[in-house]
GROMACS .gro file of C-alpha atoms in nm:
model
  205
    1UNK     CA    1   1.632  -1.365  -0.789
    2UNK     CA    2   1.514  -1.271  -0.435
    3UNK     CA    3   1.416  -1.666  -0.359
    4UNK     CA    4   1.810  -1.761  -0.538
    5UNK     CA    5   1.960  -1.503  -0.192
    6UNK     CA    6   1.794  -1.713   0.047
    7UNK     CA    7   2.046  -1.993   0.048
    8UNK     CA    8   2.328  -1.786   0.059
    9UNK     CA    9   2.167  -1.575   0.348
   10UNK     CA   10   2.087  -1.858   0.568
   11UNK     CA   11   2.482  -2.027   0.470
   12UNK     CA   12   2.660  -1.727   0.546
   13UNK     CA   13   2.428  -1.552   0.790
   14UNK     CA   14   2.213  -1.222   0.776
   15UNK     CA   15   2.470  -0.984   0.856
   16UNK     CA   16   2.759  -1.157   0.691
   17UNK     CA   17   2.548  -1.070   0.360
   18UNK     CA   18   2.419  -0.735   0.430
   19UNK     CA   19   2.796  -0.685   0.489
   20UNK     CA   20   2.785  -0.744   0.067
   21UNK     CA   21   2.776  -0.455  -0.118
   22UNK     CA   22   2.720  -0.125  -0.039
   23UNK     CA   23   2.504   0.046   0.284
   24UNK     CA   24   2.196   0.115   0.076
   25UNK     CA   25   2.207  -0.174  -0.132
   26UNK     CA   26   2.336  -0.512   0.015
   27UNK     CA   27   2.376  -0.868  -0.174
   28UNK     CA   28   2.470  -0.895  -0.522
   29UNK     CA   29   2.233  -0.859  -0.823
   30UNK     CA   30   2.187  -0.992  -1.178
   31UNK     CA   31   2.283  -0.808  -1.478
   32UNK     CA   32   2.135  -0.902  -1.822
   33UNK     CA   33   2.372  -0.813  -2.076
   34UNK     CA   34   2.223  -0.760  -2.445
   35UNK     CA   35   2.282  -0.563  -2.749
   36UNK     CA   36   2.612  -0.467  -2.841
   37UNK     CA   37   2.852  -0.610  -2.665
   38UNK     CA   38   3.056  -0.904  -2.733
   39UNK     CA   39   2.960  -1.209  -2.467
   40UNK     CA   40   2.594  -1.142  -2.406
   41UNK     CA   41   2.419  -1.327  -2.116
   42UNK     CA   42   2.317  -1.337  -1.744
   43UNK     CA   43   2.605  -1.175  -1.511
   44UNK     CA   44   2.596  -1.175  -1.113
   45UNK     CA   45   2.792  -0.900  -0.925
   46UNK     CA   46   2.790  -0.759  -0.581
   47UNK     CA   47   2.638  -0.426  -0.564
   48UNK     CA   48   2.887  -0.145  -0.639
   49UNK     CA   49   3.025  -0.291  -0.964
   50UNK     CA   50   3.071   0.007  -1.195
   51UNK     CA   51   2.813   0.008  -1.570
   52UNK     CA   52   3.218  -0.014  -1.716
   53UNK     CA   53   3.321  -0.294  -1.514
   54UNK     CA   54   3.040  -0.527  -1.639
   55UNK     CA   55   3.043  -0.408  -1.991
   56UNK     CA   56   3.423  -0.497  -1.937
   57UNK     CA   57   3.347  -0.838  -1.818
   58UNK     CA   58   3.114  -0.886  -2.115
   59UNK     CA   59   3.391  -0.848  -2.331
   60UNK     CA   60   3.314  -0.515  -2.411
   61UNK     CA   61   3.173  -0.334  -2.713
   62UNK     CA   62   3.129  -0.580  -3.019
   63UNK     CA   63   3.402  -0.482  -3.299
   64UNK     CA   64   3.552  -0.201  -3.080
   65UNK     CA   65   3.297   0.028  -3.224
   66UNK     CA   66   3.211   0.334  -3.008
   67UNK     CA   67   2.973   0.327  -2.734
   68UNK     CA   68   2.650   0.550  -2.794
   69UNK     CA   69   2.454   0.431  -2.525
   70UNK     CA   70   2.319   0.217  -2.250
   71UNK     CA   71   1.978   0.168  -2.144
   72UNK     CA   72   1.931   0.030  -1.781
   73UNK     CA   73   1.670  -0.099  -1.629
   74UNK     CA   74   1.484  -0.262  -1.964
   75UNK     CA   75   1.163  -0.102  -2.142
   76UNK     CA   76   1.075   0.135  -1.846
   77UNK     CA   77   1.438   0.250  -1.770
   78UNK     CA   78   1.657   0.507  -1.876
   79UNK     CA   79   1.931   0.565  -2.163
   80UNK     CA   80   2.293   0.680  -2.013
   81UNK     CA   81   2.563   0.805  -2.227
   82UNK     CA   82   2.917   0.715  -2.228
   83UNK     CA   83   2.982   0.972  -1.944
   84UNK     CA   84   2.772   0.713  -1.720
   85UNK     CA   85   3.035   0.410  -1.734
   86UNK     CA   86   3.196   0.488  -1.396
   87UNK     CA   87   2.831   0.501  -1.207
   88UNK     CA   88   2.834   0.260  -0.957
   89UNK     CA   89   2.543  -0.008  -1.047
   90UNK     CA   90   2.354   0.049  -0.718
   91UNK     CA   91   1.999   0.167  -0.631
   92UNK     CA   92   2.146   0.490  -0.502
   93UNK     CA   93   2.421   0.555  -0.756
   94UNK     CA   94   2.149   0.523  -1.078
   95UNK     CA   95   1.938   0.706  -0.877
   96UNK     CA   96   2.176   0.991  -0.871
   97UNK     CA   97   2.210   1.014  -1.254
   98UNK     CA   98   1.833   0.992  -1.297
   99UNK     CA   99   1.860   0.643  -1.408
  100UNK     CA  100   1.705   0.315  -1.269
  101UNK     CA  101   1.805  -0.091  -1.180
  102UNK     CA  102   1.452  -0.162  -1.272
  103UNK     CA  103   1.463  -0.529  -1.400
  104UNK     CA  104   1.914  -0.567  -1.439
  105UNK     CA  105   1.869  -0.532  -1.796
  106UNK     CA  106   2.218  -0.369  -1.947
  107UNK     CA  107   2.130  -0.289  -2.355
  108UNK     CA  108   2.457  -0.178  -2.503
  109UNK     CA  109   2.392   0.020  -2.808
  110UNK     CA  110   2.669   0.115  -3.049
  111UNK     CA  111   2.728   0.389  -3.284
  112UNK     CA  112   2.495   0.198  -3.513
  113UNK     CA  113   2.188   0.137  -3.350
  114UNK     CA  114   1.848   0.230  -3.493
  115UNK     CA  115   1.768   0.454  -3.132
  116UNK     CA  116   1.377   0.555  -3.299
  117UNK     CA  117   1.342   0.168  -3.453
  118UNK     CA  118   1.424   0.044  -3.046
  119UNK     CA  119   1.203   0.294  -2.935
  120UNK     CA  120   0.915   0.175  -3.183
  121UNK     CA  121   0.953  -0.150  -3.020
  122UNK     CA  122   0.906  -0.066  -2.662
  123UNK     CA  123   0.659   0.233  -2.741
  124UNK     CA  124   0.451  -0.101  -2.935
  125UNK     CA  125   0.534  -0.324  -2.607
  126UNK     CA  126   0.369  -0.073  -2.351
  127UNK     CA  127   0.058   0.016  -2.593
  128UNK     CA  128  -0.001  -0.364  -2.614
  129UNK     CA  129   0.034  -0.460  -2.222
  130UNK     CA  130  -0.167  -0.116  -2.087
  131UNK     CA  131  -0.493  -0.287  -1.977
  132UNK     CA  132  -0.659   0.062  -2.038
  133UNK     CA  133  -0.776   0.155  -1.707
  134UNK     CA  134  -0.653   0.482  -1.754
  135UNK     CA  135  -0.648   0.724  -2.022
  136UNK     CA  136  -0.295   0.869  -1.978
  137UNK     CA  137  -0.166   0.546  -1.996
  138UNK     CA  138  -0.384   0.398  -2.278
  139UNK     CA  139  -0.397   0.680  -2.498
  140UNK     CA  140  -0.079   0.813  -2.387
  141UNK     CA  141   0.097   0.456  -2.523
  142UNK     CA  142  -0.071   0.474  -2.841
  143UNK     CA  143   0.019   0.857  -2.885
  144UNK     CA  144   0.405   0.780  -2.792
  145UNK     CA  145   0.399   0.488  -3.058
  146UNK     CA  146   0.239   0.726  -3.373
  147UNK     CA  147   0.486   1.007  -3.274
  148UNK     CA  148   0.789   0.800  -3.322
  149UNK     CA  149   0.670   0.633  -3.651
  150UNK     CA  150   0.650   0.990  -3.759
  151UNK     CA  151   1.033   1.072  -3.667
  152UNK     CA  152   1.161   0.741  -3.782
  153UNK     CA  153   0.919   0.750  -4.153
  154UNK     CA  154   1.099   1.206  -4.158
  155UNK     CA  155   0.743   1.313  -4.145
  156UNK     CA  156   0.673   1.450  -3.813
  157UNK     CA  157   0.384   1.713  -3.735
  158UNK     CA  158   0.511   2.063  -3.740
  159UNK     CA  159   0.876   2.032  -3.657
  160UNK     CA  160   1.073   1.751  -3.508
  161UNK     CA  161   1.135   1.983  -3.178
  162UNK     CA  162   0.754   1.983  -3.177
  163UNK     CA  163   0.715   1.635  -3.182
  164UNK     CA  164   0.977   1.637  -2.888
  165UNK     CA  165   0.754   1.871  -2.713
  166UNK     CA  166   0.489   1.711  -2.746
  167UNK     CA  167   0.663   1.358  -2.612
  168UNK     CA  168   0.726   1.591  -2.329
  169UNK     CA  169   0.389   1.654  -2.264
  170UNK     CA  170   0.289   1.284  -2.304
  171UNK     CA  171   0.554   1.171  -2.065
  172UNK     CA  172   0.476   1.477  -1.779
  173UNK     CA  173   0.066   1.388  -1.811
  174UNK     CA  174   0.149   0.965  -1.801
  175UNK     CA  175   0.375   0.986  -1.522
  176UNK     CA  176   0.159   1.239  -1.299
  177UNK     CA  177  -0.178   1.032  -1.376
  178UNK     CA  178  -0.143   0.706  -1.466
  179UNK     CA  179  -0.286   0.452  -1.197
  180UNK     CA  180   0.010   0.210  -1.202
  181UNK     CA  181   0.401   0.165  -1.286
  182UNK     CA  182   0.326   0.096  -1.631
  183UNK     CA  183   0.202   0.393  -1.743
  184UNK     CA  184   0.409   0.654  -1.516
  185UNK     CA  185   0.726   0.490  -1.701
  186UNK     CA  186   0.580   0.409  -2.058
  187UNK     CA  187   0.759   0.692  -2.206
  188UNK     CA  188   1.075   0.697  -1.989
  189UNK     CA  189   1.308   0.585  -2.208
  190UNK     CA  190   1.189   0.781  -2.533
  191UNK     CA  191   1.230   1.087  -2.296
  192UNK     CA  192   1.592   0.959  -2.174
  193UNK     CA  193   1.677   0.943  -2.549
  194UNK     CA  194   1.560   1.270  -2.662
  195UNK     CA  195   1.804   1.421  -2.339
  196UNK     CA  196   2.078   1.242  -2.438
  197UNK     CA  197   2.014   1.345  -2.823
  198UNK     CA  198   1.979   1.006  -2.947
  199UNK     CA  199   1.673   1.103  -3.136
  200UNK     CA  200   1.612   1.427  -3.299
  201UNK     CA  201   1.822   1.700  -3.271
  202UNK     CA  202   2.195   1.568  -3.247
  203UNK     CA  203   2.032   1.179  -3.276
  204UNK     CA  204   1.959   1.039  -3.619
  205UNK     CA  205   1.584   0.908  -3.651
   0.00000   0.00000   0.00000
C-alpha cells in the first residue's frame, strides 16, 4: 500500500498529496470490506471518509438487516457500534473513539452474527502465531481462547460477569507486559465486545 502512493506522489507532487485528506492523516487508504455487507471487496478512499460512507458504497448491510457491529482494524482492532458510523475513518478520528485503522479491515456484522464463535476464531489465530517469548502473551492467548469456549459451550467458571472479569484481567496483564504488538492487542477485540455488550451481559454467547 505504502510502495502503490509512490507513483501518485512523485505524478502529482509531495505537497499536492499531503494536501489529500486530512492534517494528521494525508493520502488515501484501503478499506477491506467483509462480513455483512452486500458488495464485499478492496475499497480506496481519501482519508476522512466517514465508517457510513464506505459501508454505503459497499452497498450497505446485506438484506437490510440491522447493523450490530463493526470491527476495524482486523484481529487486533476494536468493535464499534452503530453510534460509530459518522466517525471519520482517520488515524485521529478512531483514535478518539478508542478504536484503531490497524490493517483497513471493515467486518460488518449484522444482527445475526455469532460475536463469541468470531471471537473463538481470532482468540485461536493469536494463540497459534504468539512465538511464546513471553508469558502474558503465550499463556495469556491460550487463557483468552478456553474462556470464550466456556461462554459460547453456557458453561463458564463462576458467573459469566466473572469470566468477563477475568478477560479483563487477561487483557490489562497482556497489554502492560507483553514484549511485542501481538500480545498487547491479542485480547483487544474480545474486550471491545464485552463494552459494547456483544458478549455476555446484553450480547448473546
Amino acid at each position: 500500500e505504502t510502495l502503490l502512493c509512490v507513483p501518485e506522489i512523485l505524478r502529482i507532487g509531495g505537497p499536492a498529496f499531503a494536501g489529500i485528506g486530512t492534517e494528521d492523516s494525508t493520502g488515501t487508504r484501503l478499506f477491506c470490506l467483509s462480513g455483512c455487507v452486500q458488495r464485499p471487496g478492496l475499497y480506496e478512499y481519501e482519508f476522512g471518509v466517514t465508517l457510513r460512507e464506505v459501508i454505503d458504497a459497499a452497498g450497505g448491510v446485506r438484506g437490510g438487516r440491522p447493523l450490530r457491529a463493526v470491527l476495524l482494524g482486523g484481529a487486533a482492532g476494536s468493535f464499534v457500534g452503530p453510534d460509530a458510523l459518522d466517525t471519520p475513518l482517520t488515524f485521529e478520528g478512531v483514535r478518539a473513539i478508542g478504536a484503531t485503522l490497524g490493517s483497513g479491515v471493515v467486518l460488518v456484522l449484522d444482527d445475526t452474527v455469532d460475536v463469541t464463535g468470531l471471537l473463538q476464531r481470532i482468540a485461536r489465530f493469536f494463540r497459534d502465531e504468539s512465538c511464546g517469548q513471553c508469558v502474558p502473551c503465550r499463556l495469556g492467548t491460550v487463557r483468552q481462547e478456553e474462556l470464550l469456549g466456556r461462554l459460547a459451550r453456557g458453561a463458564p467458571l463462576g458467573t459469566a460477569g466473572q469470566e468477563l472479569a477475568l478477560l479483563d484481567d487477561i487483557a490489562a496483564v497482556a497489554r502492560d507486559a507483553s514484549i511485542c504488538g501481538l500480545g498487547q492487542t491479542a485480547v483487544s477485540a474480545a474486550v471491545s465486545a464485552v463494552k459494547l455488550g456483544l458478549i455476555g451481559g446484553n450480547g448473546s454467547p
